[in-house]
XYZ file of C-alpha atoms in Angstrom:
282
model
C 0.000 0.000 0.000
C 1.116 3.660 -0.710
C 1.157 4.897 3.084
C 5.106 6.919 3.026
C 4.403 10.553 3.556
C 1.111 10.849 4.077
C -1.535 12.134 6.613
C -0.734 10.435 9.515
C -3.983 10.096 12.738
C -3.539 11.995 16.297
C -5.839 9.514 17.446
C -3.312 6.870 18.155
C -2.448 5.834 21.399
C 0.508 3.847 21.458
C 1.239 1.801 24.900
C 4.220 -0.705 23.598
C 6.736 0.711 25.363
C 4.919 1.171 28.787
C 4.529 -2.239 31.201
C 1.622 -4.084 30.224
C 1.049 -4.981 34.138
C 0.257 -8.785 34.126
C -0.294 -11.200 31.459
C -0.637 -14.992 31.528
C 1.967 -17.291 31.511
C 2.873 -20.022 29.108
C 0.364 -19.289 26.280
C 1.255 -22.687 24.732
C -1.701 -24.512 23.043
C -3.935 -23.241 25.129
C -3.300 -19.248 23.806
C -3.779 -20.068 20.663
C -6.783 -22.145 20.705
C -8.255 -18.971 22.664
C -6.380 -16.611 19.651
C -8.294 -19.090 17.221
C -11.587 -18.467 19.107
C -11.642 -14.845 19.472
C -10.092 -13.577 16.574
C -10.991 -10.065 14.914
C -12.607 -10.306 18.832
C -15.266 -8.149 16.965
C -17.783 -5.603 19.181
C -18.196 -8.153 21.808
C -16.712 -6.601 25.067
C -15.850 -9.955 26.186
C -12.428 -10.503 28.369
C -10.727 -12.984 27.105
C -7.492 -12.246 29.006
C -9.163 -13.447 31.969
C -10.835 -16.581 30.383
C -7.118 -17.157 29.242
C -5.868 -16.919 32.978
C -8.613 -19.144 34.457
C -7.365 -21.720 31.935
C -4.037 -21.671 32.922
C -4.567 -21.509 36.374
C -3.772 -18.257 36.971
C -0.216 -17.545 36.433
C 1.163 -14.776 35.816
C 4.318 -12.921 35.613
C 4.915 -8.732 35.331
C 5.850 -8.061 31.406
C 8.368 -5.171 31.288
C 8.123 -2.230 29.326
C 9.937 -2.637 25.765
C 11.565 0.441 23.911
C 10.163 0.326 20.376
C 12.314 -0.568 17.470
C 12.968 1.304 14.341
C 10.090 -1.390 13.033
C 8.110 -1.157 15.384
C 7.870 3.077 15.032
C 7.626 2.053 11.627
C 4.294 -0.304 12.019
C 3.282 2.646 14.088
C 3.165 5.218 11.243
C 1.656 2.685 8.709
C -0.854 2.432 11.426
C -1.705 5.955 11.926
C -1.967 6.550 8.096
C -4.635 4.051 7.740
C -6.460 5.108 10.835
C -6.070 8.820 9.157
C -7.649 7.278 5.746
C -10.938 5.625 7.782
C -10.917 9.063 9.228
C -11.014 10.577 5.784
C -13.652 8.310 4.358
C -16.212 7.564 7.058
C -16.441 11.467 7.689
C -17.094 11.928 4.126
C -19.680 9.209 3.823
C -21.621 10.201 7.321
C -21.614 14.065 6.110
C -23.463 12.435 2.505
C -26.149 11.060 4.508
C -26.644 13.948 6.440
C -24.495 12.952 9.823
C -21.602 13.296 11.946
C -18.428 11.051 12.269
C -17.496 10.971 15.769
C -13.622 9.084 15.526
C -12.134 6.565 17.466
C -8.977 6.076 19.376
C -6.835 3.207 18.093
C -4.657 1.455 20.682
C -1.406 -0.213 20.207
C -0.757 -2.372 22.876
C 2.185 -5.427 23.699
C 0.844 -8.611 26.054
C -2.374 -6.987 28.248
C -4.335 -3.990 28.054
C -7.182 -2.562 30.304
C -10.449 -1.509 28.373
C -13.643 0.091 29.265
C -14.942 -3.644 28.532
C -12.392 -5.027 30.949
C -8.805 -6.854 30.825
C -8.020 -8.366 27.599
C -4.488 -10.242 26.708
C -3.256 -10.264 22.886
C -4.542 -13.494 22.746
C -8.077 -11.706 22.088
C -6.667 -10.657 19.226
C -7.490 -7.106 17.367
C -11.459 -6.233 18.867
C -13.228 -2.920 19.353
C -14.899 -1.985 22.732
C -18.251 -0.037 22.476
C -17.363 1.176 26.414
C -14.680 3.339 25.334
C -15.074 3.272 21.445
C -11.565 2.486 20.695
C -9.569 0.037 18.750
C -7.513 -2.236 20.407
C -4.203 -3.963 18.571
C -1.544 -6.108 19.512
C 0.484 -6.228 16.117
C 2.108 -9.183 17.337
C -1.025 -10.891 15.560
C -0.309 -10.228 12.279
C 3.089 -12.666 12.310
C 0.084 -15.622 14.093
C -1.739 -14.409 11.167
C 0.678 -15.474 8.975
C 2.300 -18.406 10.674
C -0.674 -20.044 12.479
C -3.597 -19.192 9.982
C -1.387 -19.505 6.485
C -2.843 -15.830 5.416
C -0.397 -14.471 3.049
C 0.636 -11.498 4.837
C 1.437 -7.618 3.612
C 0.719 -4.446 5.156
C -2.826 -4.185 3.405
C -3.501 -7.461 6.028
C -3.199 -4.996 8.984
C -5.190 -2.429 6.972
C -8.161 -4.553 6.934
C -8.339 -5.822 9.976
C -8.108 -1.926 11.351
C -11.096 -1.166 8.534
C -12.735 -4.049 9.963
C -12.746 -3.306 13.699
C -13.488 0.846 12.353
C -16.537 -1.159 10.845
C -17.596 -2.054 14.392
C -17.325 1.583 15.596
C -19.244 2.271 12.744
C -22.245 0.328 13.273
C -22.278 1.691 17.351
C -22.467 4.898 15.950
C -25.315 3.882 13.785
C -27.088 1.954 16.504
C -27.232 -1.367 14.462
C -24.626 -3.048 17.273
C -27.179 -2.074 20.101
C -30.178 -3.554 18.408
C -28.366 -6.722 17.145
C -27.623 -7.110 20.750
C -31.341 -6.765 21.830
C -32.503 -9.063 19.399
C -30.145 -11.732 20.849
C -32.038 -11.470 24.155
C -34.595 -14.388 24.317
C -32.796 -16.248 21.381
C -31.519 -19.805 21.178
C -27.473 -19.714 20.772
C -28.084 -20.968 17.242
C -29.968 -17.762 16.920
C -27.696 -15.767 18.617
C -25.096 -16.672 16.909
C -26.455 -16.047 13.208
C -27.132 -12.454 14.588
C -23.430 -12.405 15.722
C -22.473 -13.679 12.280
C -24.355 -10.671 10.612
C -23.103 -8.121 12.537
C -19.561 -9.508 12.252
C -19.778 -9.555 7.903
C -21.260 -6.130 7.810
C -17.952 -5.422 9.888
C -16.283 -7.404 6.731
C -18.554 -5.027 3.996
C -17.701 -1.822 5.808
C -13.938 -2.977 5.504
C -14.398 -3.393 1.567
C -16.394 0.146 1.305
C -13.212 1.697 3.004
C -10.999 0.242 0.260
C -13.565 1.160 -2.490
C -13.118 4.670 -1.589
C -8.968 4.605 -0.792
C -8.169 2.549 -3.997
C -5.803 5.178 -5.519
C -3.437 4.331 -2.330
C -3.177 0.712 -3.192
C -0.847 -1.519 -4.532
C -1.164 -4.454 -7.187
C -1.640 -7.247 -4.535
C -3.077 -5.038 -1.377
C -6.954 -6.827 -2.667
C -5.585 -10.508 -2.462
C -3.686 -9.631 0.873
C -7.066 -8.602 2.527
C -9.358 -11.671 0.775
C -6.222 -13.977 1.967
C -6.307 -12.757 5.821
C -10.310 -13.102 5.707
C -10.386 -16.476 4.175
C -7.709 -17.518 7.089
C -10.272 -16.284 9.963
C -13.720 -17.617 8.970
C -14.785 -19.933 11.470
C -14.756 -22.801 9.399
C -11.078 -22.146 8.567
C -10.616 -22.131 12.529
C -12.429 -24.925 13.628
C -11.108 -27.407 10.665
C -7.469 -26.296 12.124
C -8.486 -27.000 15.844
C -10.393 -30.284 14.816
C -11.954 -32.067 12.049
C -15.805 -30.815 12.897
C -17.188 -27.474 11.509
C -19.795 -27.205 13.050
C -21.876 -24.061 11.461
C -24.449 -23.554 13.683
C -21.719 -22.417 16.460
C -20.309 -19.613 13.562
C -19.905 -16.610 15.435
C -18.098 -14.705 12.575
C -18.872 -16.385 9.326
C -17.124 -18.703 7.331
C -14.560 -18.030 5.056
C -16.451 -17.723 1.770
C -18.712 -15.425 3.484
C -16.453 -13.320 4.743
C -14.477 -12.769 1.568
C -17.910 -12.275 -0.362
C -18.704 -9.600 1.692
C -15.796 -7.709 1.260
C -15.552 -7.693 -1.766
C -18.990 -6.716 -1.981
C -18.316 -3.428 0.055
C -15.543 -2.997 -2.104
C -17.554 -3.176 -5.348
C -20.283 -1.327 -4.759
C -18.691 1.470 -2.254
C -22.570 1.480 -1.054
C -22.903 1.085 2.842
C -26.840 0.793 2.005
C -25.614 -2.319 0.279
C -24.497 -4.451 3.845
C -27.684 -5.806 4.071
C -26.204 -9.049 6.200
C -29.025 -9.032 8.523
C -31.977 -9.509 5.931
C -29.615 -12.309 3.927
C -27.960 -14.237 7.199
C -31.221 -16.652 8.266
């Protein structure tokens, strides 16, 4: 992706180099089946650093503070350019339908972070937390990304899984994440879950309508390098690495095909009147 000298976001708060407090010990098999679970934790709220110390018993150790590398200030910058660019688009496309943008902070974080929504450990992996309405990013994912889900990688990766979890802070500001939650209430799981499903693939279509509208900043292969990361996290892909059973029915985020096919949708039509996952997702 083009990113080098452009508009960079204030709205980053980067915490890498400050102690992360406690995180669990010995991630092991254990943190990644819980990485595999949660991934692109979505609008959920839910702490899964704690669920990950329960596991494990508890342990923990203090993580030290880190300076940052001259690649890690550099992931930093490529960060804050494409929070800048969601910036730049979603204000535009609220102001054409006659409403306000109101931005969100994105937070980098190494090992544990404290949210509005509670504790969370990297092993949530990226999510979004309504309480606070920030972004929250260990970039330590991407190389799991790569090495435990066989995406393919690239900086346009990491630029849609931010336009992803933006997604979520777009449908809180919209309301449709409060009344997906109220529909839930009184549900069976199965239920539950296709509502979680929808809500999660919108997420997926407002990730493609970013890149509709930023396409004279990409590169040749930037499309393939976001269809490659969401084929790698549907949760068919996930549960055929953790066992043999896929099991749709307990889909929280959508499969693979779905997931692609709704980015690329977003990214076709550039029309956010077009995410109509709700009415499809029965």
């Amino acid at each position: 992706m083009k990113w080098l000298g452009r508009r960079q976001s204030d709205n980053v708060e980067d915490r890498r180099g400050v102690s992360g407090g406690k995180v669990a010990l010995g991630g092991g098999v254990i943190g990644i089946i819980i990485l595999l679970l949660n991934v692109f934790g979505g609008e959920t709220g839910q702490t899964v650093g704690s669920a990950l110390e329960q596991l494990q018993g508890g342990q923990q150790q203090t993580e030290a503070a880190a300076p940052l590398s001259k690649e890690d200030e550099e992931m930093g910058n490529f960060v804050r350019v494409i929070l800048a660019d969601n910036e730049d688009i979603w204000s535009k496309i609220f102001e054409e339908h006659g409403m306000t943008y109101k931005k969100p902070k994105l937070v980098l974080f190494r090992g544990s972070v404290q949210t509005a929504c509670g504790g969370a450990s990297s092993a949530s992996g990226p999510f979004y937390c309504p309480g606070d309405q920030k972004v929250y990013m260990d970039l330590g994912f991407f190389e799991e990304l790569k090495t435990k889900f066989g995406a393919k990688g690239g900086d346009f990766a990491i630029a849609y899984v931010i336009a992803h979890e933006i997604g979520h802070h777009v449908q809180t500001l919209l309301g449709t994440s409060a009344k997906m939650r109220q529909a839930q209430e009184g549900k069976s799981e199965t239920e539950a879950n296709k509502l979680s499903v929808a809500l999660e693939l919108q997420a997926d279509f407002y990730a493609g309508v970013w890149t509709h509208y930023n396409q004279k900043n990409l590169d040749t292969d930037d499309i393939d390098e976001a269809l490659s990361a969401a084929n790698a996290v549907g949760d068919d892909a996930i549960q055929s690495k953790m066992s043999d059973q896929v099991v749709p029915d307990s889909f929280t985020h959508g499969s693979s095909e779905q997931r692609m096919y709704w980015f690329k949708k977003g990214f076709k039509t550039g029309d956010i009147e077009q995410g109509t996952t709700f009415e499809e997702i029965r």
